[in-house]
Tab-separated table of C-alpha atoms and ligand atoms in Angstrom:
chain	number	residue	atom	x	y	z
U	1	UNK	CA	-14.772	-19.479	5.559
U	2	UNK	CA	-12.268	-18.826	7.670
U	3	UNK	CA	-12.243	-18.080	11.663
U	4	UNK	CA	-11.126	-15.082	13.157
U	5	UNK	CA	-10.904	-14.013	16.605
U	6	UNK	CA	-10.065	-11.169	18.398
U	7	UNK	CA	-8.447	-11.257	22.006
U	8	UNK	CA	-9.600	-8.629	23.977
U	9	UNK	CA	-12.190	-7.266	22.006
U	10	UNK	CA	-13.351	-5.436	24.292
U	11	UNK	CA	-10.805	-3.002	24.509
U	12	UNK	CA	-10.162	0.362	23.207
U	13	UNK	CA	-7.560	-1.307	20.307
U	14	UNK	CA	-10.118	-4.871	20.073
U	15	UNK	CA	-13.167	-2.447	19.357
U	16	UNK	CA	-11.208	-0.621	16.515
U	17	UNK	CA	-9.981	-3.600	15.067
U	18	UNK	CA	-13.687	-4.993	15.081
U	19	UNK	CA	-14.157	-1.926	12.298
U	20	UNK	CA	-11.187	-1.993	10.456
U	21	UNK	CA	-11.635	-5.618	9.480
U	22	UNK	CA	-15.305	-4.360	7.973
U	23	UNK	CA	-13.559	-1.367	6.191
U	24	UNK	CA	-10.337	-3.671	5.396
U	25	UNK	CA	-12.767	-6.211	3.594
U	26	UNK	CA	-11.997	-9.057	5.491
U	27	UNK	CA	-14.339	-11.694	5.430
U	28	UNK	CA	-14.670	-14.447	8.083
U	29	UNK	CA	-16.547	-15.830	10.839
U	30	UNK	CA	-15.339	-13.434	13.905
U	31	UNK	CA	-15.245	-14.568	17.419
U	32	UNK	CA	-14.728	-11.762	20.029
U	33	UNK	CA	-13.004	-12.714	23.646
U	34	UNK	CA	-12.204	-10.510	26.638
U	35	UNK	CA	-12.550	-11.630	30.591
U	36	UNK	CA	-14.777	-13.357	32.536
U	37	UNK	CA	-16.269	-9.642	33.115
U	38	UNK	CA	-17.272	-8.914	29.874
U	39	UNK	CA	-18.673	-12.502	29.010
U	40	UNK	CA	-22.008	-12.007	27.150
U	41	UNK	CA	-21.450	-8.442	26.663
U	42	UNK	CA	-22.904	-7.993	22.583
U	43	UNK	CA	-20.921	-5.771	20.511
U	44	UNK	CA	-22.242	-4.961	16.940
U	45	UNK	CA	-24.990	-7.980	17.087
U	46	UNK	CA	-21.438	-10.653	18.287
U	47	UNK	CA	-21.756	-11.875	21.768
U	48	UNK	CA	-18.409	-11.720	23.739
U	49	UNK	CA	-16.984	-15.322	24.635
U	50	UNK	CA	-14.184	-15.669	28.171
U	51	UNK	CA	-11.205	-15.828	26.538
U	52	UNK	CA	-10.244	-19.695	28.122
U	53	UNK	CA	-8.066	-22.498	26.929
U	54	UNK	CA	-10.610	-23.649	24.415
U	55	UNK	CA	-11.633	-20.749	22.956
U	56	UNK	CA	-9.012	-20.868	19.790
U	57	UNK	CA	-9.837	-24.260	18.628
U	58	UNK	CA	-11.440	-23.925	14.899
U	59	UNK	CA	-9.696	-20.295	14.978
U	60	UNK	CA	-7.134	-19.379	11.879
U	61	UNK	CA	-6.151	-15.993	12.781
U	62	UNK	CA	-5.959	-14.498	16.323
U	63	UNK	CA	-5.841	-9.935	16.526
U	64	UNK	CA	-4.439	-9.635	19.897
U	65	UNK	CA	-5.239	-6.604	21.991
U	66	UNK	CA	-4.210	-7.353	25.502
U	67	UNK	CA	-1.939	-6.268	27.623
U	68	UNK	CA	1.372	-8.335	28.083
U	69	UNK	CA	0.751	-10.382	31.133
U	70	UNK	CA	-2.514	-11.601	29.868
U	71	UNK	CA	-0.942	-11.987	25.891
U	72	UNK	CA	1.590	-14.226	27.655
U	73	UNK	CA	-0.860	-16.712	29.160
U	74	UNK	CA	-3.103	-17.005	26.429
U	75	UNK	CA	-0.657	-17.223	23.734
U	76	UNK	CA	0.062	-21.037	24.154
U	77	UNK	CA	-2.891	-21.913	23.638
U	78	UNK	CA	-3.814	-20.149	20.547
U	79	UNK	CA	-0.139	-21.753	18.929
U	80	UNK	CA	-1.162	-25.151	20.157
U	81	UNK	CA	-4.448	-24.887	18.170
U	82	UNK	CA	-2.472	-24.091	15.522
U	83	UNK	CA	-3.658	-20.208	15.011
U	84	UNK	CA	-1.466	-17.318	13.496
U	85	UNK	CA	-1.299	-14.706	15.523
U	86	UNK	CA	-1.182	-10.649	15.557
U	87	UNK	CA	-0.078	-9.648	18.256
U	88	UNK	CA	-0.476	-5.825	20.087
U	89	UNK	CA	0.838	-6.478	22.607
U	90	UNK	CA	5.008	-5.754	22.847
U	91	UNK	CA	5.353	-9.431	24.585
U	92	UNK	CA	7.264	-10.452	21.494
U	93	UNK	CA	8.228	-7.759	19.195
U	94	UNK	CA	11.581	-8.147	19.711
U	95	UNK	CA	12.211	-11.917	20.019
U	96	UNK	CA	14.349	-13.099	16.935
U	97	UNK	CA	11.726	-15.533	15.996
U	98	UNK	CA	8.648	-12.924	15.700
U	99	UNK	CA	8.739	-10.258	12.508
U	100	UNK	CA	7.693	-6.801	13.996
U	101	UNK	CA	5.793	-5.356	10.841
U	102	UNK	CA	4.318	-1.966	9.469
U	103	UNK	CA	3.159	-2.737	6.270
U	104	UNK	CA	4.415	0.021	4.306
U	105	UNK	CA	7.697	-0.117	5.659
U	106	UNK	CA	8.482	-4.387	5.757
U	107	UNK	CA	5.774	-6.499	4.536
U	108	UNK	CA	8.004	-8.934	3.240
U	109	UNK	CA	8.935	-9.605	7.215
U	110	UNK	CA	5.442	-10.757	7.338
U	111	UNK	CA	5.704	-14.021	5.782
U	112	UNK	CA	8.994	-15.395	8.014
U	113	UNK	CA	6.524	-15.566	10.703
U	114	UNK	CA	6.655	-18.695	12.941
U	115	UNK	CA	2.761	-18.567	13.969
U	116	UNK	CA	3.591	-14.802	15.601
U	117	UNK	CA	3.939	-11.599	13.550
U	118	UNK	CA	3.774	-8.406	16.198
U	119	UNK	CA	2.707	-4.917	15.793
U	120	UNK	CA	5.012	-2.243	16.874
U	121	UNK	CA	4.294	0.371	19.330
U	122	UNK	CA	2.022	2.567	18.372
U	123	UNK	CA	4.735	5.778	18.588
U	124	UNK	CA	7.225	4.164	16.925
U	125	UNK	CA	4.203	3.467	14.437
U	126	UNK	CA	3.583	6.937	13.762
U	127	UNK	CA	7.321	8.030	14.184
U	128	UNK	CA	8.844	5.416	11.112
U	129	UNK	CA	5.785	6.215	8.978
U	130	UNK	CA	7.011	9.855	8.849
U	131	UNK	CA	10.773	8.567	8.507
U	132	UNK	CA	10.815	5.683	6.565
U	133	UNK	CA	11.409	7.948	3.411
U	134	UNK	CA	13.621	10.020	4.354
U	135	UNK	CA	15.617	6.957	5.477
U	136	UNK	CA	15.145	5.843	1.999
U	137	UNK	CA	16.397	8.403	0.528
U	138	UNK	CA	19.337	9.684	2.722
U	139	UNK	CA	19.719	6.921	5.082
U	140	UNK	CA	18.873	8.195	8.882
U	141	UNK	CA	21.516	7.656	11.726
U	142	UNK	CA	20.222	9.737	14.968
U	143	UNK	CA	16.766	10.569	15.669
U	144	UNK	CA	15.643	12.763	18.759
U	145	UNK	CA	12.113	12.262	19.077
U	146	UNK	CA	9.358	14.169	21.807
U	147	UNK	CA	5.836	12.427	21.417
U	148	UNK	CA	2.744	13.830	22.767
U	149	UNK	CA	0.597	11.050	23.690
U	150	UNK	CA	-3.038	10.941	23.356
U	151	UNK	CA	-5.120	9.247	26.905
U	152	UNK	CA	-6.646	6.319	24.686
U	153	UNK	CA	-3.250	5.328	24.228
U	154	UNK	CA	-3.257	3.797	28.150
U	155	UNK	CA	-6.926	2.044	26.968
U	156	UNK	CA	-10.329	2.358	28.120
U	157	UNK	CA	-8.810	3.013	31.655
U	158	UNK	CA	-7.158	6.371	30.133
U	159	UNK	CA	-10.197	7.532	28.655
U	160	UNK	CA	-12.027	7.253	31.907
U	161	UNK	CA	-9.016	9.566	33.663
U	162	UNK	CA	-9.929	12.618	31.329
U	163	UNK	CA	-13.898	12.340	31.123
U	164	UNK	CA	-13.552	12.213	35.046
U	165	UNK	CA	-11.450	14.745	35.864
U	166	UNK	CA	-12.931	17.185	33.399
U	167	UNK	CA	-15.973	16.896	35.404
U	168	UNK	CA	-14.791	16.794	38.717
U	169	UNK	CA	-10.478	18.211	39.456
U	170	UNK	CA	-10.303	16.544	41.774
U	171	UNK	CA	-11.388	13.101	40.991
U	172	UNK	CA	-8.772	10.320	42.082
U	173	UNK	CA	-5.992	9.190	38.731
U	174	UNK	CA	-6.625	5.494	38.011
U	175	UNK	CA	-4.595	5.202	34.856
U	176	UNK	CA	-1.996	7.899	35.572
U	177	UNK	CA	-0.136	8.541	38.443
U	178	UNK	CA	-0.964	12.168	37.942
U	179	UNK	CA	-4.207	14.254	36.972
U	180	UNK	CA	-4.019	14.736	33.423
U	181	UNK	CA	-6.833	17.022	32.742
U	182	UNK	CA	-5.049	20.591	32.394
U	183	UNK	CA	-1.521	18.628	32.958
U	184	UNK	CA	1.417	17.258	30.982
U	185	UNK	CA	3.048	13.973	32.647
U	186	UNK	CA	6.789	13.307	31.142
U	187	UNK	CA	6.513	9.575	32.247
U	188	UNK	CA	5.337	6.796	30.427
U	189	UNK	CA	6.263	3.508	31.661
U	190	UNK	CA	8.691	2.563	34.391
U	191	UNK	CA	12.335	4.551	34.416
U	192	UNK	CA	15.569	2.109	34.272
U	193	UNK	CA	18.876	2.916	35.829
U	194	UNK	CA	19.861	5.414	32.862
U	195	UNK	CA	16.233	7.495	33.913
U	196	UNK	CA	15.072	6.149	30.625
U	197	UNK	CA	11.330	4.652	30.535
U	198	UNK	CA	10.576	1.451	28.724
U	199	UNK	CA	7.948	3.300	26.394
U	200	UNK	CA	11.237	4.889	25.147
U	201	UNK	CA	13.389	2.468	24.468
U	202	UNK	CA	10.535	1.295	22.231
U	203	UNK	CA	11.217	3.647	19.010
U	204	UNK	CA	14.936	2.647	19.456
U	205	UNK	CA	14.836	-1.180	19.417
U	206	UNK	CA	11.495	-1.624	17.499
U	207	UNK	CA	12.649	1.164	14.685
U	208	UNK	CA	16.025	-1.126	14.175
U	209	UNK	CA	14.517	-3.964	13.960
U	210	UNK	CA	11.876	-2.575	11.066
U	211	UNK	CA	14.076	-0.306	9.519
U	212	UNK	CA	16.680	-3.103	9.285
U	213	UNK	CA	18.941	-0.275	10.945
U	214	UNK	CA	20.837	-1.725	13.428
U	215	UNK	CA	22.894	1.125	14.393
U	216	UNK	CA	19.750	3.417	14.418
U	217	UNK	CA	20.010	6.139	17.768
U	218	UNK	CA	17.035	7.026	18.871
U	219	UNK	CA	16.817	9.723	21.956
U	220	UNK	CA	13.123	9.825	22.831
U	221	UNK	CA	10.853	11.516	25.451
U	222	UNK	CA	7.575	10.279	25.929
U	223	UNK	CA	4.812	12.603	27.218
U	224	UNK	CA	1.224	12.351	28.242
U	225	UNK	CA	-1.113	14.339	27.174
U	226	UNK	CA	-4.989	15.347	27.645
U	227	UNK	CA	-5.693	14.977	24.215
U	228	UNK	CA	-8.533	11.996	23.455
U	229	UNK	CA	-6.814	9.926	20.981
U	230	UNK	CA	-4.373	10.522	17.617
U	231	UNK	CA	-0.511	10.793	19.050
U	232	UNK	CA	1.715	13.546	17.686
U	233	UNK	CA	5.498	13.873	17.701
U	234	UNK	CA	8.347	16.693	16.853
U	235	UNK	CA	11.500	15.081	15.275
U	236	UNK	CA	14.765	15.455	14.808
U	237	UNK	CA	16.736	13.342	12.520
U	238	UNK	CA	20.031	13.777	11.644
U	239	UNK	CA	20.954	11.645	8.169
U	240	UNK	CA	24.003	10.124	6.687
U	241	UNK	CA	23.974	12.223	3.558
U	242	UNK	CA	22.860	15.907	3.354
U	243	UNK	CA	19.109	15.879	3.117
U	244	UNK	CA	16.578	18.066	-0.162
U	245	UNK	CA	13.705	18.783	1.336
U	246	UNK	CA	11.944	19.323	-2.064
U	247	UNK	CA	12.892	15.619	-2.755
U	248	UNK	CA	11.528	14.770	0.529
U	249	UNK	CA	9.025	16.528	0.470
U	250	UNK	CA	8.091	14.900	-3.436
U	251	UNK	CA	8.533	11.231	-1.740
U	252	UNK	CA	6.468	12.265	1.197
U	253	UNK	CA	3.271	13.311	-1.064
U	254	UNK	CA	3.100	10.256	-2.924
U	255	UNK	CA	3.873	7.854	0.415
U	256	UNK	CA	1.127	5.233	1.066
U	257	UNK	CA	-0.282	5.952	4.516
U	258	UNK	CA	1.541	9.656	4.446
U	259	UNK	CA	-0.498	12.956	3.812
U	260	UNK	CA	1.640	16.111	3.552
U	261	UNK	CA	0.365	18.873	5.710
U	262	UNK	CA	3.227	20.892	5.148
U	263	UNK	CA	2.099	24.669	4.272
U	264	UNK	CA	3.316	26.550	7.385
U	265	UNK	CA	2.626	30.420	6.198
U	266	UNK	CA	-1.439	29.412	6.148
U	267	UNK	CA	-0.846	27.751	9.221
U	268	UNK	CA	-1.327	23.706	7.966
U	269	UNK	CA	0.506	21.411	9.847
U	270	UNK	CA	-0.235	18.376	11.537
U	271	UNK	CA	-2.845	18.327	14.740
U	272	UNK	CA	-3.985	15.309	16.367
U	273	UNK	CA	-7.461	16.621	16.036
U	274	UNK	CA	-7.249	16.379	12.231
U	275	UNK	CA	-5.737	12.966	12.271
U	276	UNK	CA	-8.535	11.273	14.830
U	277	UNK	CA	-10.605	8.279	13.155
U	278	UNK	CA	-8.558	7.466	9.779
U	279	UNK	CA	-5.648	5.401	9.152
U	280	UNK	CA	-2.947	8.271	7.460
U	281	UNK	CA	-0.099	9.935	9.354
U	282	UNK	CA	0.186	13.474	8.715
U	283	UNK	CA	3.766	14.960	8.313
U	284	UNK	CA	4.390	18.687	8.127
U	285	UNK	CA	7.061	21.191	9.879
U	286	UNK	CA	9.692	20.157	7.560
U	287	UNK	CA	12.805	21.976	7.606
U	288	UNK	CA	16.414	21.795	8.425
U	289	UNK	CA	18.233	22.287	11.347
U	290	UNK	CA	20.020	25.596	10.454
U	291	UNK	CA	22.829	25.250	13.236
U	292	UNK	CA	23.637	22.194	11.786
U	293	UNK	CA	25.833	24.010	8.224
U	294	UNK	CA	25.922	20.301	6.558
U	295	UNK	CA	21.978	20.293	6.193
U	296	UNK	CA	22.081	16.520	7.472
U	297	UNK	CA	19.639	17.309	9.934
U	298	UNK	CA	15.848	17.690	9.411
U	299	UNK	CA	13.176	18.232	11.660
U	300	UNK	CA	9.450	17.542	10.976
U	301	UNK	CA	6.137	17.261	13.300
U	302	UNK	CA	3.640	14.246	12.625
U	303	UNK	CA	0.256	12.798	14.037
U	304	UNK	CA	-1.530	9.974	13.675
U	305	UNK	CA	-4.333	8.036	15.056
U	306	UNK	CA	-2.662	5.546	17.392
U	307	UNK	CA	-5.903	3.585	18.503
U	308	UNK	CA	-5.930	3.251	14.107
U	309	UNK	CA	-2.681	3.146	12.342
U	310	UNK	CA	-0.725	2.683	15.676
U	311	UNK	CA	-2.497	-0.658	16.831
U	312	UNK	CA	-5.678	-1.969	15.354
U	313	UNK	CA	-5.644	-0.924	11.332
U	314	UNK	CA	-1.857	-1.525	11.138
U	315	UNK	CA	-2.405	-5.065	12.883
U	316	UNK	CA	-5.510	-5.699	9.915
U	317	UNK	CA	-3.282	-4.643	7.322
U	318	UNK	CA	-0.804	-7.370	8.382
U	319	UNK	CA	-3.858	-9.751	9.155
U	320	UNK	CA	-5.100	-8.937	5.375
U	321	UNK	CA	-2.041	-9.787	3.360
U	322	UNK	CA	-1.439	-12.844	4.825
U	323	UNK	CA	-5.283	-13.878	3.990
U	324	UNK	CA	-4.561	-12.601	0.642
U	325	UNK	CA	-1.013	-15.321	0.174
U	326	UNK	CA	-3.473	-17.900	1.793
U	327	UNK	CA	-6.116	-17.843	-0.553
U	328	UNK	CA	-3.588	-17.839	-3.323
H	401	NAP	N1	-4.579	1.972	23.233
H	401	NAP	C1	-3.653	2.184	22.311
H	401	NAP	O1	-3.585	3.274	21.716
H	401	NAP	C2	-2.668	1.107	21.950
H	401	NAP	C3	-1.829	1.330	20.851
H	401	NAP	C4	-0.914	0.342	20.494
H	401	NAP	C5	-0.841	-0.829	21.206
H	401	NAP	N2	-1.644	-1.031	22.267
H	401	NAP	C6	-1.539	-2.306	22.975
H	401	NAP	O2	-2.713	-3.060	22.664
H	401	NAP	C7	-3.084	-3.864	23.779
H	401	NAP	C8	-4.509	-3.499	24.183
H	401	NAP	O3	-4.556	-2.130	24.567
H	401	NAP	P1	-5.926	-1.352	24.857
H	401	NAP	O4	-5.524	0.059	24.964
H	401	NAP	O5	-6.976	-1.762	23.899
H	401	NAP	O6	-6.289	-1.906	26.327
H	401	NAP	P2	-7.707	-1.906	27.073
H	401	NAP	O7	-8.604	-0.868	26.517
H	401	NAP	O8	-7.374	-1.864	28.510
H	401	NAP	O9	-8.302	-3.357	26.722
H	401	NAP	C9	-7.729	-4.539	27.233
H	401	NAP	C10	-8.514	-5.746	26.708
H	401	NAP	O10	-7.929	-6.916	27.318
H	401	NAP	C11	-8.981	-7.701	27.898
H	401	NAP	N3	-8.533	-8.463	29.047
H	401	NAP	C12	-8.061	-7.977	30.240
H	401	NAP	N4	-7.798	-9.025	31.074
H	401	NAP	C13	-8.116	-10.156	30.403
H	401	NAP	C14	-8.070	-11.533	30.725
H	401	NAP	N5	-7.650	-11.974	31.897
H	401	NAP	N6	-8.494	-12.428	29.782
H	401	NAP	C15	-8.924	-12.017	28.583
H	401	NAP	N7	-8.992	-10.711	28.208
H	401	NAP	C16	-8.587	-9.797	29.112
H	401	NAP	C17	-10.002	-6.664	28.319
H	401	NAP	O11	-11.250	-7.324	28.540
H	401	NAP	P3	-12.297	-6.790	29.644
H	401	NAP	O12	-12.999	-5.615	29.026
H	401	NAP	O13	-13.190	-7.962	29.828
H	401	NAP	O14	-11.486	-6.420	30.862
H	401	NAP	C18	-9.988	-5.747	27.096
H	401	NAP	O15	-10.758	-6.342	26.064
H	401	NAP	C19	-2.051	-3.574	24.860
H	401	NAP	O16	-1.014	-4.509	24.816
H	401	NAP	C20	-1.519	-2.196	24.491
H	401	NAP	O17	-0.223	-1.963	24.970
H	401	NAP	C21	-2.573	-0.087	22.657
């Protein structure tokens, strides 16, 4: 039986990925690790271990779910004990050396790993699964993206902003720098010299690399939002070749992953609230851009649960096929 552990389990991403190796089928021995401060802690009947320099010996397959910093510093040690890895965090998603996988999209990236295979950000997630067929099909070159972003996306500590502050206005931000109860806040990450934030670079140089699109433009403005959890995004994408939405819309209804809520005179389109708790990404919206006469340019709305199919179902997907090649 094989060994599999998850680093930082404790998390809002480690929890989910606890239940999405249960609904994946996955079997194994599972070993959960998070700090020193949640040592002992029991989750579903598994006691948390410290996540320490030891803790990956006799472990196949690491789920990462920390932050960067703390990815960084454990990582060694789980490649030293010989462990393949599955990584959340974006410490490696764009090194060479590391595929950068949604399954759907690029599975065969999965098995050039060298111990490391990442999981892409959980927008960019959410954004290819709704583009990756009309790239297909009419091959994309410009995208201009707005995402809405749920508080679970900035972890535990997010959640904790919005239950607080919906009790109490005028309870002190911990994860944000601004309330976001009742609020919008058009930063996410730290700004570079162009005023552009590293969470938006992210669809850019992540959607290249698993698109195999080098010359892929993305413009994107990320956007927090006091919504609990499922991110949502309007899109613009502007394609080589003119684009049939009834051809799109035909690929998009028979897309793994993809439902079509796309039936805007009785009001069905995609809401985060619809797409909370389950692994599909819901596209609807569709139409073209009607300034734009060569009908290149399409623009769509999706959602999709980013604690789910942005982090922790997307990283068991990867986690399951390459169980699957192992046992073969
Ligand atoms: N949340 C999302 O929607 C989302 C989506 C895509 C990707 N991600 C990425 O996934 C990763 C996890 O995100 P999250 O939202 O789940 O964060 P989170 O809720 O803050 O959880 C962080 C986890 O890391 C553990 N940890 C912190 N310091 C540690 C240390 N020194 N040693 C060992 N474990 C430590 C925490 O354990 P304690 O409880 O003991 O502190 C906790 O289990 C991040 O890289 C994030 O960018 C998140």
């Amino acid at each position: 039986m094989k060994t599999i552990a998850i680093a930082g389990a404790t998390g809002a991403v480690g929890r989910q990925m606890l239940e999405c190796l249960k609904e994946q089928g996955i079997k194994g021995n599972v070993k959960l690790l998070a700090s020193a401060r949640s040592a002992g802690k029991v989750i579903e009947g598994l006691a948390v271990e410290e996540l320490t320099e030891q803790s990956f010996e006799g472990v196949d397959y690491v789920l990462g779910a920390c932050e960067n910093d703390v990815t960084k510093k454990w990582m060694p040690w789980a490649q030293k004990a010989g462990c393949v890895v599955v990584d959340n965090s974006s410490a490696f998603r764009l090194d060479p050396q590391v595929p950068l996988v949604v399954p759907e999209i690029n599975a065969d990236d999965i098995f050039t790993h060298h111990g490391i295979i990442a999981n892409p950000n959980c927008s960019t997630i959410i954004a290819l699964m709704a583009l990756h067929d009309l790239d297909d099909l009419f091959k994309i070159e410009d995208v201009v993206c707005t995402t809405f972003q749920a508080v679970s996306g900035a972890g535990v500590k997010g959640i904790g902003d919005l239950e607080r502050e919906l009790k109490d206005p005028d309870a002190k931000p911990e994860a944000f720098a601004y309330p976001i109860a009742f609020n919008v806040i058009p930063q996410i990450g730290g700004f570079d010299e162009n005023g552009i934030t590293s969470e938006e670079w992210k669809m850019q140089n992540e959607g290249r690399k698993i698109l195999h699109s080098p010359e892929l433009n993305v413009n994107c403005t990320c956007v927090r939002v006091p919504v609990w959890r499922s991110h949502s995004e309007s899109i613009t994408a502007r394609c080589e070749k003119p684009v049939d939405l009834d051809v799109l819309r035909e690929k998009l209804s028979h897309s793994e992953g993809v439902v079509l809520r796309d039936d805007p005179k009785n009001n069905i389109y995609p809401m985060p609230i619809d797409t909370t708790n389950q692994d599909n990404v819901f596209v609807g919206r569709l139409r073209h851009d009607v300034n734009d006469p060569s009908g290149r340019t399409v623009v769509l709305f999706c959602a999709g649960d980013q604690i789910r199919k942005g982090a922790a179902s997307n990283a068991v997907q990867i986690l399951k096929k390459l169980v699957e090649k192992d046992a073969e």
